[in-house]
């Protein structure tokens, strides 16, 4: 009998410690530094690997060990997980892949078969930020709002539940987390008009355990809780419940297991503009807030609102990191976040008390955070009711979803930050149209839009060199100041990994994977990735080898909306895995075919102007400002003669909805589609003429940052 007990003990050991993922295993993540068990490596989401084999001395020998083609051409944003020798990751359209972490051999894959026309509801590309693991299951949220449990060994579907109301344009792009047997998932859609919430599902059955709404529902309905009654007192008017109010929890979560508190970030309002969303004023809870709840039942504990009455798309869905910091001689359990609004916050994570906040990028909408009230002090620039104001940061944020990392050794947080600005105004004729129309409450026909549509595309991209740049910032969260930084020509870049050996890794929009010295910012190593990077790297080890893994696929919000200077788009999305002595090489990126000669101009000055306004209302977020894109989705300036002839059938007939081009028949009339076509042909000629040009005009794309800055200031754009 004793050996039977021993056998049971061994079985229990093998199922709990080596095959099954439990809360204990995630809490003790530092005991298995070779694994990456949850999104941010541990529940604190610090994204610091304890592995030290790859270090400052030998990093020159780092090379590609293997790569895996995901078979997709859209943005890749996932943090892979590595559990017991298998690497689990996701691709575009919420596909899941399980590969041998040593060789890259595919073990299984899962395609949730999202109807491609649902992609029109995705503001920021059909991306996915990864899976969660619990016991013997892998969980993924899908673009069309499902939460799916897969068998960890085979990829077979265990359960598949719809988490959204399909009458509304909800999407899921974030990675689930699992705490105490509950799978936690939010959603996106606040650009179009939804009501946000975070849900907890039973990991074994898929049953909904609880739901925490982030904004109040219709005033005529009973509020779901006292917390919703409290939130409703901070809203006015009757537009928000029609549009949805927003407040989507689309990305960040962290968990303090000792206090049993779950933290999550809340997004912007629907519509963006506060004068329309809540015309009588009010803070509009819980928009742009960090909310602390009990993960077992979803009950409210505290909240901190980073941007009361947000009107700039300043989400607080950015990465949340938990750490213990010595502040004014006292050890504090803190939560850190660098949300879009440009301020870096250090908050007591038990009480919600604000400990400090300083701006990490230039900020024009607020002068500072008042430490007595914990509120931002708005400047004149914040008021864009009567006139257009250009504000920093832009809606892309001083920092977006791209994860930062905290290195307990250096005491620094590494922020993949952005410098940018955008014009904001108020559409006093705002009308809620329903469906997946963008509802920002801003006018589309502005002087800024005239500039974008009148300037040749190459010059526009060059101007972005001045008004939009990337910056990796090493930030001291105790002193609240920058210690070192590195500028990137492309604004949109990858998330960050740091290691106990004093390294910081980041991929860039211009197609490089770079390692820096975590203490000084010194550039130590780089390798071409062929395509621009959005995702954060992770690290793991197997059989004595340390690996660094990174998803490589260009796309996402910024690259879809505009052509960023220096950005690279290879066409193929891949998982890249590096180790010391790796000798694999990547195939070259795709060659763009030559641009076809555009058809003869069809529009009048008036129809082209009308078409430009309509294009920038309905088409810009997939096909790029002024059609100037990296062709992640079709570059309309390269349209074939056949596509030009079938323009009405494509735009209003929905003949390409199977590949994601949904019908816009309910949004634009036949005459309006003709005007858009006139503008598309006009913009095609702009590029054609620019490409044929010679001399200084042709060289303008390569102008230096300083020359562009000079030109921009002469044009009065700054
Ligand atoms: Ca948003």
XYZ file of C-alpha atoms in Angstrom, residues 277-527:
251
model
C -21.437 62.581 -24.025
C -22.330 64.353 -20.775
C -23.357 67.932 -21.652
C -24.106 68.963 -18.063
C -20.621 67.998 -16.896
C -19.590 65.265 -14.471
C -16.560 63.003 -14.128
C -18.231 60.082 -15.950
C -17.129 57.179 -13.783
C -15.418 54.786 -14.441
C -14.018 56.128 -17.730
C -10.197 56.344 -17.836
C -9.956 54.756 -14.383
C -8.022 52.031 -12.633
C -10.571 49.909 -10.754
C -9.806 47.491 -7.892
C -12.271 44.629 -7.344
C -12.571 41.259 -5.606
C -11.881 38.663 -8.347
C -14.128 36.073 -6.666
C -17.354 38.069 -6.950
C -16.549 41.241 -8.904
C -17.277 43.516 -5.932
C -15.884 47.057 -6.031
C -13.010 47.957 -3.672
C -11.624 51.309 -4.914
C -10.977 53.277 -8.064
C -8.675 56.042 -9.253
C -9.755 58.096 -12.261
C -6.727 59.270 -14.267
C -8.684 61.604 -16.576
C -12.023 62.801 -15.136
C -14.456 63.659 -17.956
C -12.020 62.406 -20.588
C -12.499 63.986 -23.998
C -9.282 62.949 -25.810
C -9.512 59.114 -25.911
C -7.155 58.993 -22.903
C -7.773 55.400 -21.891
C -6.371 53.975 -18.646
C -6.262 50.504 -20.180
C -2.474 50.710 -20.358
C -0.264 48.111 -18.680
C -0.508 47.969 -14.857
C 2.548 46.788 -12.876
C 2.564 45.932 -9.152
C 5.772 46.441 -7.121
C 6.988 47.147 -3.606
C 8.864 50.477 -3.585
C 10.584 52.442 -0.855
C 8.961 55.876 -0.901
C 9.977 58.527 1.644
C 11.655 55.868 3.773
C 8.670 53.559 3.842
C 8.047 50.363 1.872
C 4.825 50.775 -0.065
C 2.820 48.227 -2.027
C 2.235 50.179 -5.220
C 0.577 49.972 -8.590
C 2.190 51.801 -11.530
C 0.656 52.935 -14.788
C 1.608 55.238 -17.677
C -1.808 55.774 -19.302
C -2.378 57.590 -22.588
C -2.842 60.978 -20.863
C 0.926 61.415 -20.421
C 1.282 61.149 -16.614
C 3.057 58.318 -14.777
C 1.077 57.294 -11.675
C 2.281 55.570 -8.511
C -0.697 54.504 -6.381
C -0.998 52.629 -3.064
C -2.605 49.449 -4.368
C -4.305 48.521 -1.093
C -6.049 51.856 -0.461
C -6.057 53.524 -3.877
C -4.219 56.576 -2.476
C -2.296 58.541 -5.116
C 1.376 58.675 -4.060
C 2.847 60.594 -6.994
C 2.232 61.565 -10.625
C 4.509 63.349 -13.114
C 4.350 63.683 -16.860
C 6.623 61.282 -18.777
C 5.997 62.966 -22.180
C 5.013 66.551 -23.102
C 1.460 67.238 -21.914
C -0.603 70.302 -22.898
C -4.098 69.467 -21.583
C -3.158 69.636 -17.872
C -0.433 71.501 -16.002
C 0.021 68.895 -13.239
C -1.810 66.513 -10.920
C -2.957 68.214 -7.710
C -1.722 65.918 -4.933
C -4.385 67.181 -2.489
C -7.327 66.276 -4.691
C -5.599 63.640 -6.820
C -7.062 65.387 -9.885
C -5.405 66.856 -12.985
C -5.409 70.651 -13.271
C -6.629 71.369 -16.795
C -5.140 74.148 -18.935
C -6.888 76.354 -21.528
C -5.765 73.846 -24.122
C -8.256 71.346 -22.681
C -11.254 73.339 -23.903
C -12.093 72.570 -27.539
C -15.811 73.357 -27.417
C -15.663 76.652 -29.315
C -12.472 76.206 -31.306
C -10.066 73.520 -32.452
C -7.144 72.893 -30.101
C -4.043 70.887 -30.875
C -3.247 68.780 -27.841
C -0.457 66.507 -26.627
C -0.655 63.591 -26.276
C -2.816 62.641 -29.288
C -5.424 59.886 -29.111
C -2.603 57.371 -29.705
C -1.389 58.316 -26.241
C 1.947 59.072 -24.597
C 1.933 55.308 -24.200
C -0.538 52.848 -25.653
C -1.161 49.133 -24.900
C 2.430 48.093 -25.741
C 3.574 46.664 -22.405
C 6.268 48.337 -20.330
C 8.536 46.374 -17.953
C 9.826 46.893 -14.404
C 13.330 45.763 -13.418
C 13.622 45.362 -9.642
C 17.438 45.351 -10.055
C 17.719 48.797 -11.632
C 14.521 50.069 -10.013
C 13.438 51.433 -13.408
C 10.288 51.110 -15.490
C 10.905 50.921 -19.253
C 8.081 52.683 -21.110
C 7.579 52.254 -24.887
C 6.401 55.865 -25.115
C 5.297 58.124 -27.979
C 5.514 61.848 -28.674
C 2.491 63.070 -30.604
C -0.234 65.689 -30.908
C -3.641 65.925 -32.551
C -6.365 68.494 -33.244
C -9.563 68.169 -31.207
C -12.860 69.988 -31.741
C -16.576 69.573 -31.121
C -19.202 68.483 -33.614
C -22.197 70.472 -32.413
C -24.398 68.648 -34.949
C -23.506 65.243 -33.505
C -25.922 62.498 -34.417
C -25.828 58.887 -33.230
C -25.984 56.665 -36.318
C -25.753 53.249 -34.652
C -23.686 50.316 -35.907
C -19.961 50.461 -36.378
C -19.693 54.145 -37.256
C -17.003 56.001 -35.354
C -18.625 58.163 -32.689
C -16.082 60.669 -31.536
C -18.157 63.872 -31.492
C -15.585 65.650 -33.628
C -15.933 67.301 -37.021
C -14.338 65.423 -39.900
C -14.026 68.481 -42.153
C -11.434 70.649 -40.459
C -8.544 72.789 -41.682
C -6.228 70.008 -40.497
C -8.051 67.516 -42.727
C -7.664 69.901 -45.672
C -3.919 69.906 -45.054
C -3.781 66.100 -44.868
C -5.676 65.711 -48.130
C -3.883 68.462 -50.043
C -0.287 67.559 -49.213
C 1.385 64.816 -51.292
C 1.668 61.525 -49.349
C 5.454 61.421 -49.152
C 5.587 64.894 -47.648
C 2.826 63.961 -45.197
C 4.826 60.960 -44.009
C 7.850 63.197 -43.685
C 5.836 65.636 -41.567
C 4.992 62.774 -39.217
C 8.722 62.637 -38.521
C 8.244 65.918 -36.710
C 4.880 65.550 -35.041
C 4.973 61.867 -34.096
C 7.990 59.945 -32.780
C 8.695 56.908 -30.647
C 10.727 57.070 -27.437
C 11.869 54.291 -25.123
C 12.019 55.860 -21.655
C 13.752 54.405 -18.579
C 11.707 55.954 -15.765
C 12.543 56.108 -12.067
C 9.133 55.596 -10.396
C 10.369 56.749 -6.959
C 11.976 60.008 -8.132
C 9.363 60.305 -10.913
C 11.939 61.259 -13.533
C 13.545 60.042 -16.730
C 16.922 58.340 -16.268
C 17.698 57.637 -19.938
C 15.823 57.473 -23.208
C 16.219 56.482 -26.846
C 14.347 58.123 -29.732
C 12.794 56.074 -32.542
C 11.936 57.509 -35.955
C 8.719 55.480 -36.102
C 6.136 56.460 -33.475
C 4.581 53.012 -33.104
C 6.976 50.384 -31.663
C 6.933 47.143 -29.710
C 6.409 46.396 -26.021
C 9.334 45.802 -23.680
C 11.063 42.912 -21.856
C 13.735 43.329 -19.184
C 15.964 40.637 -17.665
C 17.772 40.058 -14.381
C 21.017 40.210 -16.378
C 20.443 43.933 -16.936
C 19.036 43.939 -20.460
C 16.061 45.697 -22.046
C 14.627 44.313 -25.313
C 12.353 46.188 -27.711
C 11.320 45.709 -31.347
C 10.730 48.784 -33.500
C 8.282 49.873 -36.171
C 11.149 50.095 -38.658
C 11.834 46.370 -38.354
C 14.642 45.956 -35.816
C 14.877 43.904 -32.608
C 17.173 45.779 -30.203
C 18.791 45.088 -26.816
C 19.867 47.940 -24.525
C 21.817 48.114 -21.290
C 19.083 48.485 -18.645
C 21.225 50.850 -16.545
C 22.515 53.204 -19.222
C 20.424 52.715 -22.363
C 23.548 51.800 -24.343
C 22.683 50.012 -27.594
C 24.162 46.490 -27.259
C 22.694 44.420 -30.110
C 20.176 44.495 -32.913
C 18.812 42.154 -35.552
